[in-house]
mmCIF file of C-alpha atoms and ligand atoms in Angstrom:
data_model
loop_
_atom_site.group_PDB
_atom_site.id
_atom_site.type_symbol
_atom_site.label_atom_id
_atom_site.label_comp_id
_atom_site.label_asym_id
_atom_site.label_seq_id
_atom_site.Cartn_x
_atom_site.Cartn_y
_atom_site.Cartn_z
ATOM 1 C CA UNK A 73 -159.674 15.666 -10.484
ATOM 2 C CA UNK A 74 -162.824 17.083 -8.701
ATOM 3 C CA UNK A 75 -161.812 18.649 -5.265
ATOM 4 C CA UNK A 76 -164.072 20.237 -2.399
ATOM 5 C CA UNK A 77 -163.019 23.461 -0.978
ATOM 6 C CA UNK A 78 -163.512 24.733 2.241
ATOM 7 C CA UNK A 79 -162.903 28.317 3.895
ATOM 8 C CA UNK A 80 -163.671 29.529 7.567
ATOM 9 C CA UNK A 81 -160.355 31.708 7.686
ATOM 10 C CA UNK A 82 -162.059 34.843 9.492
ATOM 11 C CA UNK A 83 -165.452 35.858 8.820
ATOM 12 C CA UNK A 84 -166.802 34.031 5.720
ATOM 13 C CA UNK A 85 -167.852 30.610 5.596
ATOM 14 C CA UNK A 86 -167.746 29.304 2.223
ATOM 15 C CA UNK A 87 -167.576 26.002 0.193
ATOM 16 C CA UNK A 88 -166.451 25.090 -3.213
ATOM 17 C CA UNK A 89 -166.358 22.203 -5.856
ATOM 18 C CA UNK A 90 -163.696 22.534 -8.820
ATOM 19 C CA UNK A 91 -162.998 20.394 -11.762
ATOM 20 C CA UNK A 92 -159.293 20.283 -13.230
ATOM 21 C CA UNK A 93 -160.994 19.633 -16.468
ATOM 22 C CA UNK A 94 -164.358 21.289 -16.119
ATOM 23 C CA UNK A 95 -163.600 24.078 -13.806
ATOM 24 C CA UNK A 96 -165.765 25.680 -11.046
ATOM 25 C CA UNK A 97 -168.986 23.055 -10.958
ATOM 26 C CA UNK A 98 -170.670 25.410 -7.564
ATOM 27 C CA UNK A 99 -170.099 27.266 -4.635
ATOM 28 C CA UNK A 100 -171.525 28.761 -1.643
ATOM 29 C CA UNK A 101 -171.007 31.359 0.776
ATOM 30 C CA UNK A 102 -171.911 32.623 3.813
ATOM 31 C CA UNK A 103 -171.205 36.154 5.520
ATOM 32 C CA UNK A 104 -170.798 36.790 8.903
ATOM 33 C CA UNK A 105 -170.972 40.523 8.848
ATOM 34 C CA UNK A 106 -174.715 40.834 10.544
ATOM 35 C CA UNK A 107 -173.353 38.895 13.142
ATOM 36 C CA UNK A 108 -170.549 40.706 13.898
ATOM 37 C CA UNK A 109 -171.617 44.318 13.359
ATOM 38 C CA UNK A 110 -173.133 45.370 16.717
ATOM 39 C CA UNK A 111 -169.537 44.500 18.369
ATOM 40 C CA UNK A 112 -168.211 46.976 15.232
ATOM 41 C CA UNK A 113 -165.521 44.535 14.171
ATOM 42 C CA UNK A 114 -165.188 40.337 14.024
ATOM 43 C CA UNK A 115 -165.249 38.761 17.439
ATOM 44 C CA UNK A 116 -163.165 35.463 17.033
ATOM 45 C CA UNK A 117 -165.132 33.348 19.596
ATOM 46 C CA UNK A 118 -168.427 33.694 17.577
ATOM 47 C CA UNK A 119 -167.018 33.686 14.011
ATOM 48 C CA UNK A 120 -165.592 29.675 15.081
ATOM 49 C CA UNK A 121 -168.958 28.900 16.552
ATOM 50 C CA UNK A 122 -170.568 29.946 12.936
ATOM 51 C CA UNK A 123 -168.471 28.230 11.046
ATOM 52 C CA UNK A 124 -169.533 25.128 12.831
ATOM 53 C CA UNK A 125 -173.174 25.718 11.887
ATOM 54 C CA UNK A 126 -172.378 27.179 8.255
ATOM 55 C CA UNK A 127 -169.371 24.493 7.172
ATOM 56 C CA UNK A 128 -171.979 21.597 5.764
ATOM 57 C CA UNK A 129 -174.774 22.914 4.921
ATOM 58 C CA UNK A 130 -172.970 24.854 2.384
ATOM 59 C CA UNK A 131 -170.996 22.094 1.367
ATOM 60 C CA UNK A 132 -174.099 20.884 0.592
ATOM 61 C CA UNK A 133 -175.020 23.402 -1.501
ATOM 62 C CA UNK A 134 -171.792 23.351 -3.501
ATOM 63 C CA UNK A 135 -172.363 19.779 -4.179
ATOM 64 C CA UNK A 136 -176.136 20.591 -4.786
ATOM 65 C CA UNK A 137 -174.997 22.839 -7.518
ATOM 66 C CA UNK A 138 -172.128 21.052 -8.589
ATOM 67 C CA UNK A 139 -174.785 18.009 -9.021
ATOM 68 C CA UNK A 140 -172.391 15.350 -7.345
ATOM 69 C CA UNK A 141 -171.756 13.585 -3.965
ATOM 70 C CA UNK A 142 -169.505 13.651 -1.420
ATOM 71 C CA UNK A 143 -168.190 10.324 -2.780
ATOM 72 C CA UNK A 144 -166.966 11.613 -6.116
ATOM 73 C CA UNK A 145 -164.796 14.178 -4.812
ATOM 74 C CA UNK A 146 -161.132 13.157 -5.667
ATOM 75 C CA UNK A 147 -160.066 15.369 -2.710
ATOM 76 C CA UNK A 148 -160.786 17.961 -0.166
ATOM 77 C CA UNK A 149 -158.742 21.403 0.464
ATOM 78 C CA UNK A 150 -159.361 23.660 3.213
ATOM 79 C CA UNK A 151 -157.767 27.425 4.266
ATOM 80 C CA UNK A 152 -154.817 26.023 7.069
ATOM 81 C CA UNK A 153 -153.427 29.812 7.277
ATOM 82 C CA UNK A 154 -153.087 32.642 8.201
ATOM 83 C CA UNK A 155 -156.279 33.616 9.498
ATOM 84 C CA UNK A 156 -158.398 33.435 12.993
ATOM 85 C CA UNK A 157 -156.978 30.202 15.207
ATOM 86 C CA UNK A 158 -160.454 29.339 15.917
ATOM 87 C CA UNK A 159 -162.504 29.570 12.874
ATOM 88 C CA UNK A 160 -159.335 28.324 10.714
ATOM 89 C CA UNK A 161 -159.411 24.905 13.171
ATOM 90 C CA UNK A 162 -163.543 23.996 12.000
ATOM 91 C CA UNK A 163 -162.627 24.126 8.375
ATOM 92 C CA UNK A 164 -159.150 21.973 9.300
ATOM 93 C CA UNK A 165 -160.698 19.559 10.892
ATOM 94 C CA UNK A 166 -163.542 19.243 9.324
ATOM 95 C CA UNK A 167 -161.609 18.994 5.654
ATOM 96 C CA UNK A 168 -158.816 16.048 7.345
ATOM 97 C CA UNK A 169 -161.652 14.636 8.479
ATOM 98 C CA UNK A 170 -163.687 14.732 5.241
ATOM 99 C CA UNK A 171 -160.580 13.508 3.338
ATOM 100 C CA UNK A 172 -159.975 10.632 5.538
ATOM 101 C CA UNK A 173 -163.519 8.896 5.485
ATOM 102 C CA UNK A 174 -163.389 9.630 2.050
ATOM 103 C CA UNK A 175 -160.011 7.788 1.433
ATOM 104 C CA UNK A 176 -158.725 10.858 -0.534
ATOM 105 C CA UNK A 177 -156.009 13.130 -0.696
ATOM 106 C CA UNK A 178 -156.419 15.812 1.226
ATOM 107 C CA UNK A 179 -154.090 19.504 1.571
ATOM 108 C CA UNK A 180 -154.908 22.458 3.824
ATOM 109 C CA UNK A 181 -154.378 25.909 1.543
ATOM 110 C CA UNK A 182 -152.820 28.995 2.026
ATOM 111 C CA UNK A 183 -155.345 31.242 2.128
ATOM 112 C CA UNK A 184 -153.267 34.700 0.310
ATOM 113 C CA UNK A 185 -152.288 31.888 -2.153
ATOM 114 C CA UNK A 186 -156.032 31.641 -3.094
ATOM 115 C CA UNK A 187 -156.479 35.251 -3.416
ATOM 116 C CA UNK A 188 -153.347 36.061 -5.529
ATOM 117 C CA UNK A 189 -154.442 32.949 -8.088
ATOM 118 C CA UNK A 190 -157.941 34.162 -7.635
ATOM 119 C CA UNK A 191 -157.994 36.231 -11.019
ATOM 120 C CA UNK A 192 -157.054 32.528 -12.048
ATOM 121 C CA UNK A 193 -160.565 31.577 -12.612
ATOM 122 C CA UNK A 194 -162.091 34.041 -14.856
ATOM 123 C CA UNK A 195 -162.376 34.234 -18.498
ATOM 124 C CA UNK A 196 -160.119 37.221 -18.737
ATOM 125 C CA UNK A 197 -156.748 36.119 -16.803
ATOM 126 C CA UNK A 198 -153.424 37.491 -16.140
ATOM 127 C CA UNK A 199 -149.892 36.184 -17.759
ATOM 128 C CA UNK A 200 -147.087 35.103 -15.221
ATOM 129 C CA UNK A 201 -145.541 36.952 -14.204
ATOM 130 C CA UNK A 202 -148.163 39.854 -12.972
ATOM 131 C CA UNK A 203 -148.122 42.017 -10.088
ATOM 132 C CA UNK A 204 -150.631 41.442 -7.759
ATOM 133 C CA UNK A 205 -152.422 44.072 -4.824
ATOM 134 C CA UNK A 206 -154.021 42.580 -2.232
ATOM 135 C CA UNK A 207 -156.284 44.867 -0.315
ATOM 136 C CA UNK A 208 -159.146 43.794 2.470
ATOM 137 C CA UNK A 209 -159.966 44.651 6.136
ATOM 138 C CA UNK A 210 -156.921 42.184 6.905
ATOM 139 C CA UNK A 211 -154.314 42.125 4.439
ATOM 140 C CA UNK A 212 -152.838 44.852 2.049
ATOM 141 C CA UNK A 213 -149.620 43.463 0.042
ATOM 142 C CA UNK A 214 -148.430 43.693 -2.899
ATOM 143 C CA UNK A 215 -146.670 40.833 -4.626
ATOM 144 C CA UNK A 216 -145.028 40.113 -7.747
ATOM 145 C CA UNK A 217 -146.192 36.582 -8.557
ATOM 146 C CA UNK A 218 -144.225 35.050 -11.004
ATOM 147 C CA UNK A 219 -145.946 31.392 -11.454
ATOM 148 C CA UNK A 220 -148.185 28.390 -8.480
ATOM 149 C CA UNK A 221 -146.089 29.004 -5.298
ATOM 150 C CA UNK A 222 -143.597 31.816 -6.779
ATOM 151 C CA UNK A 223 -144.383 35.180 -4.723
ATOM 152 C CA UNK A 224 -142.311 38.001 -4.400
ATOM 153 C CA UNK A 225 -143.357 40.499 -1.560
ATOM 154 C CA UNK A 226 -143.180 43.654 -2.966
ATOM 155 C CA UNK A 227 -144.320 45.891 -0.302
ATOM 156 C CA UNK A 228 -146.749 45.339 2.569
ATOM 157 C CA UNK A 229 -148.440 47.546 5.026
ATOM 158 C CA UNK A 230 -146.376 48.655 8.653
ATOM 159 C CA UNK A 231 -149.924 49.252 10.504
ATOM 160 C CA UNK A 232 -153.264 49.463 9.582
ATOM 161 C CA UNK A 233 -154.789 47.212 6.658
ATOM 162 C CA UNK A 234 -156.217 49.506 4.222
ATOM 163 C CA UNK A 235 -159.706 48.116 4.875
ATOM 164 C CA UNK A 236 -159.519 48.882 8.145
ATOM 165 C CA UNK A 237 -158.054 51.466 7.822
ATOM 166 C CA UNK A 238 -162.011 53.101 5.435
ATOM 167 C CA UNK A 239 -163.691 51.169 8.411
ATOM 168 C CA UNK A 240 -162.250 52.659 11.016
ATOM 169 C CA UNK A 241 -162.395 56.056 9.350
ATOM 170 C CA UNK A 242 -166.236 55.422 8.336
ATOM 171 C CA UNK A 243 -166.611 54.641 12.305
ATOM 172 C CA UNK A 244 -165.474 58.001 12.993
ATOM 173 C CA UNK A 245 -168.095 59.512 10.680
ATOM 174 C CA UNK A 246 -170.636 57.923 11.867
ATOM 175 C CA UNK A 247 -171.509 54.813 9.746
ATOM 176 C CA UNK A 248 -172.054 51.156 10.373
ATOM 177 C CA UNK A 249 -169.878 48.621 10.350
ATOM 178 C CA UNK A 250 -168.274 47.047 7.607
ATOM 179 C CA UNK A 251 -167.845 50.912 7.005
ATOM 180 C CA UNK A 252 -165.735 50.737 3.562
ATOM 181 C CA UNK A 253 -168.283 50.542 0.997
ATOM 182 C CA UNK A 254 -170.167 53.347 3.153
ATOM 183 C CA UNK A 255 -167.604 55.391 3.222
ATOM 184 C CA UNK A 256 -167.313 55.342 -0.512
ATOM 185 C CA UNK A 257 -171.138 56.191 -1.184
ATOM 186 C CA UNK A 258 -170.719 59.455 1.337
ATOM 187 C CA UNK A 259 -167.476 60.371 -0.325
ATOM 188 C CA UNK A 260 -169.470 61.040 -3.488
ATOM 189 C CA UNK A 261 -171.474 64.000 -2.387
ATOM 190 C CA UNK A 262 -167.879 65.294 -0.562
ATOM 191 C CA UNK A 263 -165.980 68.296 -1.874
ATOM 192 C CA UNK A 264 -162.742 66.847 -3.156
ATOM 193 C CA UNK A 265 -161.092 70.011 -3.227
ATOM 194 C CA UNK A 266 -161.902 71.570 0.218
ATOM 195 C CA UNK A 267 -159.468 68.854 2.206
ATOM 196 C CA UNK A 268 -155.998 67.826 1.614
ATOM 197 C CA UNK A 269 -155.017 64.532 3.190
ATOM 198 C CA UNK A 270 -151.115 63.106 3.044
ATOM 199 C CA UNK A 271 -150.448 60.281 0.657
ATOM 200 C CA UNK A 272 -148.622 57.911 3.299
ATOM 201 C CA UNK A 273 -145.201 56.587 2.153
ATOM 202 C CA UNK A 274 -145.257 58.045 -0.967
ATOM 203 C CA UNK A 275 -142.180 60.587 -0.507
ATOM 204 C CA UNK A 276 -139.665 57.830 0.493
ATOM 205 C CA UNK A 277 -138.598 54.690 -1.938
ATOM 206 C CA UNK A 278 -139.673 51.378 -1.322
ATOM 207 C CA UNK A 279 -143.095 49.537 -1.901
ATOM 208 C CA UNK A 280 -144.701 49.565 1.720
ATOM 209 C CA UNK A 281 -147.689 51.434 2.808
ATOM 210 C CA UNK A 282 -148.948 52.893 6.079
ATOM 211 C CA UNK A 283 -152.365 54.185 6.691
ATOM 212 C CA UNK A 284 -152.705 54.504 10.582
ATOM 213 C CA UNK A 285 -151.661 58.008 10.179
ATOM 214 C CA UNK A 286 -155.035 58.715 7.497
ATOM 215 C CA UNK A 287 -157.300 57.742 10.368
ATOM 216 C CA UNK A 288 -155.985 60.223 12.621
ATOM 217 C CA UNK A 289 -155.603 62.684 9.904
ATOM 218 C CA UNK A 290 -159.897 62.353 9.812
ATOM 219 C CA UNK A 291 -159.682 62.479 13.600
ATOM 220 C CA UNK A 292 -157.953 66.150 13.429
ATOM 221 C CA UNK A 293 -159.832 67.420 11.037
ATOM 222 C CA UNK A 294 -163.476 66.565 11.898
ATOM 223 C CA UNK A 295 -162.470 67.955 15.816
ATOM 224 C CA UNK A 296 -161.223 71.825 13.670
ATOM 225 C CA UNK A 297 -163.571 71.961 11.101
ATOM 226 C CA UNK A 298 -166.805 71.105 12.967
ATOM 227 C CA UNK A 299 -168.661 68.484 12.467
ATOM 228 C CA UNK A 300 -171.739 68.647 9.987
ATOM 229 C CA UNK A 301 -172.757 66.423 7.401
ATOM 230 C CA UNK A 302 -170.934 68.152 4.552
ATOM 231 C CA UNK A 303 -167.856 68.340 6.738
ATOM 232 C CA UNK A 304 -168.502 64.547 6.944
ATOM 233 C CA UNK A 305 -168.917 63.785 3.181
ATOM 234 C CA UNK A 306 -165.925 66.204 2.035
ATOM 235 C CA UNK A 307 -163.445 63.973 4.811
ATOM 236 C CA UNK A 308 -164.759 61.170 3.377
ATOM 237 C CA UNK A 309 -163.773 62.154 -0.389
ATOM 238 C CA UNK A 310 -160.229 63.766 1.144
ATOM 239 C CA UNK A 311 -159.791 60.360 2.772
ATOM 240 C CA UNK A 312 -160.748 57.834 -0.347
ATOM 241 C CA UNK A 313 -158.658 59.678 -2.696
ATOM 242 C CA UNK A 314 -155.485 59.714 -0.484
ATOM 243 C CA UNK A 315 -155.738 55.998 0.528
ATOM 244 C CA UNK A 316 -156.443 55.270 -3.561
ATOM 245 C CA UNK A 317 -153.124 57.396 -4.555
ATOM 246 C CA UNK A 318 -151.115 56.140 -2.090
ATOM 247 C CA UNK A 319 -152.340 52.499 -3.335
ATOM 248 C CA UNK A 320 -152.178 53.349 -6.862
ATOM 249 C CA UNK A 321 -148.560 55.318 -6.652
ATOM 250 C CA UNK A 322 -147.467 52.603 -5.228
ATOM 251 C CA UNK A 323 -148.743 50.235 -7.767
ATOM 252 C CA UNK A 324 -147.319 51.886 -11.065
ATOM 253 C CA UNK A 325 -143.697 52.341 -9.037
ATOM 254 C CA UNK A 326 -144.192 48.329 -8.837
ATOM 255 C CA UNK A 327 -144.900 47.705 -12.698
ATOM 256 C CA UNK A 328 -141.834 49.890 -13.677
ATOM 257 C CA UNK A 329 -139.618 48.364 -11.032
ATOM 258 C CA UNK A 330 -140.862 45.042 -12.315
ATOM 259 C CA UNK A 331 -140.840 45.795 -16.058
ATOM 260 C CA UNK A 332 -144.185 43.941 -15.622
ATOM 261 C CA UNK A 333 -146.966 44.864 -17.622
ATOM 262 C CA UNK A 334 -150.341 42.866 -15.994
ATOM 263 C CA UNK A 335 -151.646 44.168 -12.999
ATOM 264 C CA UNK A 336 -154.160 42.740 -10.590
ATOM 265 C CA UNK A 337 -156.388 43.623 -7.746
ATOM 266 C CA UNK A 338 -158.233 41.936 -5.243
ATOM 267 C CA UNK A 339 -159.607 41.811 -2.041
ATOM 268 C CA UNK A 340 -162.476 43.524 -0.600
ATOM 269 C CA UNK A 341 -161.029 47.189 -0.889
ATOM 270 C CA UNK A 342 -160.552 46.333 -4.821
ATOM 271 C CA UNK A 343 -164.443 46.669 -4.969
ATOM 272 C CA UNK A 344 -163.867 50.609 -4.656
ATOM 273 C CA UNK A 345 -164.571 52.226 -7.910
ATOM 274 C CA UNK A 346 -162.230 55.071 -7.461
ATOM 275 C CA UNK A 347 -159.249 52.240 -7.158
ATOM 276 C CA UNK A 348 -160.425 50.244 -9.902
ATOM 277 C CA UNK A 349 -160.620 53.040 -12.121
ATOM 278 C CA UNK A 350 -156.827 54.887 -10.813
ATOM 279 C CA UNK A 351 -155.547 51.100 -11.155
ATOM 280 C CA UNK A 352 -156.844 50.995 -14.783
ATOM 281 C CA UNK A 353 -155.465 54.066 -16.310
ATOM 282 C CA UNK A 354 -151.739 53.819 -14.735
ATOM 283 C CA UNK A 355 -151.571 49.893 -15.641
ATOM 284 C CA UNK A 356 -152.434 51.123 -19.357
ATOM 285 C CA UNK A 357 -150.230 54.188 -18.701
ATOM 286 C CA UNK A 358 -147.608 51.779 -18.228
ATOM 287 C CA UNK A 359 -148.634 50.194 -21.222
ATOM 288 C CA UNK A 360 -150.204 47.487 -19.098
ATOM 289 C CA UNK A 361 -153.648 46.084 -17.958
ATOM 290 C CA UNK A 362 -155.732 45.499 -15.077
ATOM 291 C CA UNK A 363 -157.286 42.792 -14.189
ATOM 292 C CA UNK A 364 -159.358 41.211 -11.478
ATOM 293 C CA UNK A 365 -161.661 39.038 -9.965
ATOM 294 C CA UNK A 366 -165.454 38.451 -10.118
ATOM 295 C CA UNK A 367 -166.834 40.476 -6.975
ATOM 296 C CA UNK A 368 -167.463 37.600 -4.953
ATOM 297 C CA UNK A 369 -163.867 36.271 -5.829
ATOM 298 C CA UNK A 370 -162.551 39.420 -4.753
ATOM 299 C CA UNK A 371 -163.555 38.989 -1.099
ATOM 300 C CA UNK A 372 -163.221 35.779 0.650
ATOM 301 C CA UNK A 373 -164.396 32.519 -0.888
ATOM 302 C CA UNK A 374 -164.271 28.933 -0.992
ATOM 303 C CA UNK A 375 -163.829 28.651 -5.228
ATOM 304 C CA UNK A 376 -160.060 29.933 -4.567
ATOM 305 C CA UNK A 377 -159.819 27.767 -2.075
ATOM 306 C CA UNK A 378 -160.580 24.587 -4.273
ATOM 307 C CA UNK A 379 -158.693 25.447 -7.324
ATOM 308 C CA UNK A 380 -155.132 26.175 -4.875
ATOM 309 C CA UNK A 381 -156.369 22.926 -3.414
ATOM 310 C CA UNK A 382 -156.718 20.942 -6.723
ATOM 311 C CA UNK A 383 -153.549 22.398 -8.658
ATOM 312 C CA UNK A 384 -151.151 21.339 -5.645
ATOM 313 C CA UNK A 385 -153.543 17.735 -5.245
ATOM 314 C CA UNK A 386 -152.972 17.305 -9.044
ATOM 315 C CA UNK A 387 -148.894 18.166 -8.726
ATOM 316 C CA UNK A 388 -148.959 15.111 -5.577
ATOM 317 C CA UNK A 389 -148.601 17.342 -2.397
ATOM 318 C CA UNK A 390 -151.161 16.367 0.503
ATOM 319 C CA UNK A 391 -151.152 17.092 3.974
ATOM 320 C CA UNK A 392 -150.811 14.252 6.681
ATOM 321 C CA UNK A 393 -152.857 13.037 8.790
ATOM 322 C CA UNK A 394 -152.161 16.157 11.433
ATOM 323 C CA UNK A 395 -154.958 18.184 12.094
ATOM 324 C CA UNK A 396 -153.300 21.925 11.928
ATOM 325 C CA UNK A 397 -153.739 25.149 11.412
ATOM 326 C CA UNK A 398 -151.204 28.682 11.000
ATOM 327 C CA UNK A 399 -152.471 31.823 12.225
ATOM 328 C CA UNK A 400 -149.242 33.461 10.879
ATOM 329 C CA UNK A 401 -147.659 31.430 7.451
ATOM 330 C CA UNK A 402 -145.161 33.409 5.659
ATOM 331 C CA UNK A 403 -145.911 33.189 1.738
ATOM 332 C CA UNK A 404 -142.600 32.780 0.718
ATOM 333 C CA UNK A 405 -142.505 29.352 2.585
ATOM 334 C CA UNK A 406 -144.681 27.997 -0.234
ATOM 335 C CA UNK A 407 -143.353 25.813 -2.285
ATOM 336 C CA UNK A 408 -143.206 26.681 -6.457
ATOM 337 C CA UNK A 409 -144.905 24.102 -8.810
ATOM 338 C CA UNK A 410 -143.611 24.218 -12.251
ATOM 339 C CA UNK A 411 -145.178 22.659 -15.056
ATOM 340 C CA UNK A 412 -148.290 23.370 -14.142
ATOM 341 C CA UNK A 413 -150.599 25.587 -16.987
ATOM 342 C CA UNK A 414 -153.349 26.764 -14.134
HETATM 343 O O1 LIG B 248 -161.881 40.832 1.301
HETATM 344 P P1 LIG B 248 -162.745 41.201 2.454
HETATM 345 O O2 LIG B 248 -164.161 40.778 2.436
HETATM 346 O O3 LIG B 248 -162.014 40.516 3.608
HETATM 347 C C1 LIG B 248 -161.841 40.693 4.884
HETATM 348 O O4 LIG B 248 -160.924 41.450 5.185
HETATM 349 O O5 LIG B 248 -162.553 39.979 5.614
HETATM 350 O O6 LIG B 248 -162.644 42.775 2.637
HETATM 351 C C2 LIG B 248 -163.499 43.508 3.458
HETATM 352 C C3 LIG B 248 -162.954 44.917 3.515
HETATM 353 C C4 LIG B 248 -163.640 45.751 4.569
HETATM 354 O O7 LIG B 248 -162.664 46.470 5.268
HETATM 355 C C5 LIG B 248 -164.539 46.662 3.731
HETATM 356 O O8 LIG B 248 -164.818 47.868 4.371
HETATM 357 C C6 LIG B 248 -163.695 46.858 2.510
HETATM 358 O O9 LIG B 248 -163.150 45.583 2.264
HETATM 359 N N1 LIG B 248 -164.483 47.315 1.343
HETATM 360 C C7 LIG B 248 -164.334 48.518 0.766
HETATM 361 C C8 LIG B 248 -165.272 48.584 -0.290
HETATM 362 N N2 LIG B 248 -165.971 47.407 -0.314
HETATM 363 C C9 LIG B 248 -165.451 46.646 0.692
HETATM 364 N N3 LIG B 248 -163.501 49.529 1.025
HETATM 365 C C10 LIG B 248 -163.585 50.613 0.257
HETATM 366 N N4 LIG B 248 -164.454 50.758 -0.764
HETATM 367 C C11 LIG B 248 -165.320 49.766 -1.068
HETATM 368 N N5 LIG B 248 -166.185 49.931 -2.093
HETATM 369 ZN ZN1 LIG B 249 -158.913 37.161 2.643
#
């Protein structure tokens, strides 16, 4: 089965062709942050209005590389939830619409599905059951997946994302928008010993996180200890390294909880080196691993789109004829499919 996937859940546009047999054939992706960065954060209204102009010409492109047509596609899968009303509705409607002229099958996709099966598509993949942390400017979760449409929600965040939570502190200190990846660069030259930040939730049981109270922990601090670019860099590092322990604290409590040995992290915020590398030593401190996808799997994308898509075409769900959309879609309303050897 070869089936086209589309995403326009917030601020990527991005298109993908995958192959039950072959795997990934293309895809293509487009980001909105230029676009977006003089307001300092995604405005919804303009992010639908791109995805308009982005959806099929990168379709194209997918196809281009995938070196097929429109008419061989088996079916078409596109993000349905959660995700911006707006932008989620051009990739709905243009996918049922797609599917229908096409006289194919066609299922809208949860788009945290994608990212937990994600790590899916690489070489190097993750036994079922593994324990998954999701962290990007919107979401930070952390699930125990167990098999296609099996999540446990482990913990989850009570305010701020953990994204936003680096770009809202990197706004603070001064540096453009997406801030994250900034944030991380000035945090290198910081002090890491001259500022002590809380780790957030990490004296009480459970698996939830909170970072809200991080960003006003930088606000305190720049205001008493002057502001100069050291002072910057050294909140910076104070900040990173209390957002990664709370994360990776978390984490290992969740692979001894578990008994689960394979660990995985995505989203945006799994880019950070300092996580990646925390993540690493307590998975194999557990006696686990760590895995993860490609970069540009990591952050929104069309490829995880396609493969959810194709492994609940190929087990005979499809949408109807409805053209919908879920800004809010619990993940444990998914249903499991067993059998299947993704
Ligand atoms: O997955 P992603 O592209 O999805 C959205 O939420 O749209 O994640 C983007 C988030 C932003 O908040 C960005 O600042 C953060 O990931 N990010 C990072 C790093 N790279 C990206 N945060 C910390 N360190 C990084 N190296
Ligand atoms: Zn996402």
């Amino acid at each position: 089965m070869r089936i086209l996937g589309i995403e326009s859940s917030c601020d990527e546009t991005a298109a993908a062709v995958f192959d039950t047999k072959a795997g990934l054939l293309g895809h293509a992706l487009h980001s909105q942050v230029a676009l977006h960065a003089p307001y300092g954060g995604v405005v919804p209204e303009l992010a639908s209005r791109d995805h308009i102009r982005k959806c099929l010409p990168l379709i194209r492109e997918a196809l281009r590389q995938a070196g097929c047509t429109l008419g061989e596609m088996d079916g078409v899968a596109w993000t349905a939830g959660p995700g911006l009303i707006g932008a989620l509705l051009v990739g709905a409607s243009l996918g049922r619409a797609l599917a229908l002229s096409l006289g194919v099958p066609g299922i809208g996709v949860h788009h945290m599905e994608g990212h937990l099966l994600a790590p899916m598509l690489e070489e190097r993949r993750p036994d079922f059951p593994f324990v998954a942390l999701l962290v990007s400017g919107g979401h930070t979760l952390l699930a125990e997946v167990q098999g296609v449409g099996r999540y446990r929600i482990l913990g989850e965040t009570l305010d701020d994302a953990v994204g936003e939570a680096f770009d809202k502190t990197a706004k603070l200190l001064g540096l453009p928008y997406p801030g994250g990846p900034e944030l991380a660069r000035l945090a290198e030259s910081g002090d890491p010993k001259r500022f002590r930040f809380p780790r957030p939730m990490t004296d009480r049981p459970g698996l939830d996180f909170s970072f809200s109270g991080l960003k006003t922990f930088a606000i305190n601090t720049l205001r008493e200890a002057g502001d100069d670019p050291q002072t910057r860099a050294d909140i910076a590092c104070a900040f990173q390294i209390a957002a990664v322990e709370s994360l990776a604290i978390k984490c290992r409590r969740a692979l001894r909880e578990t008994r689960i040995r394979h660990l995985v992290v995505a989203g945006g915020v799994g880019a950070n080196r300092l996580l990646r590398a925390r993540l690493a030593e307590i998975a194999a401190a557990e006696g686990g691993e760590l895995f993860y996808p490609r970069p540009e799997f990591c952050t929104d994308n069309g490829a995880m789109i396609a493969y959810v898509g194709a492994l609940r075409l190929a087990a005979g769900e499809h949408a109807d004829l409805t053209i919908g959309a879920r800004p809010r879609w619990p993940l444990d309303e998914l249903s499991p499919i067993d059998g299947v050897n993704p």
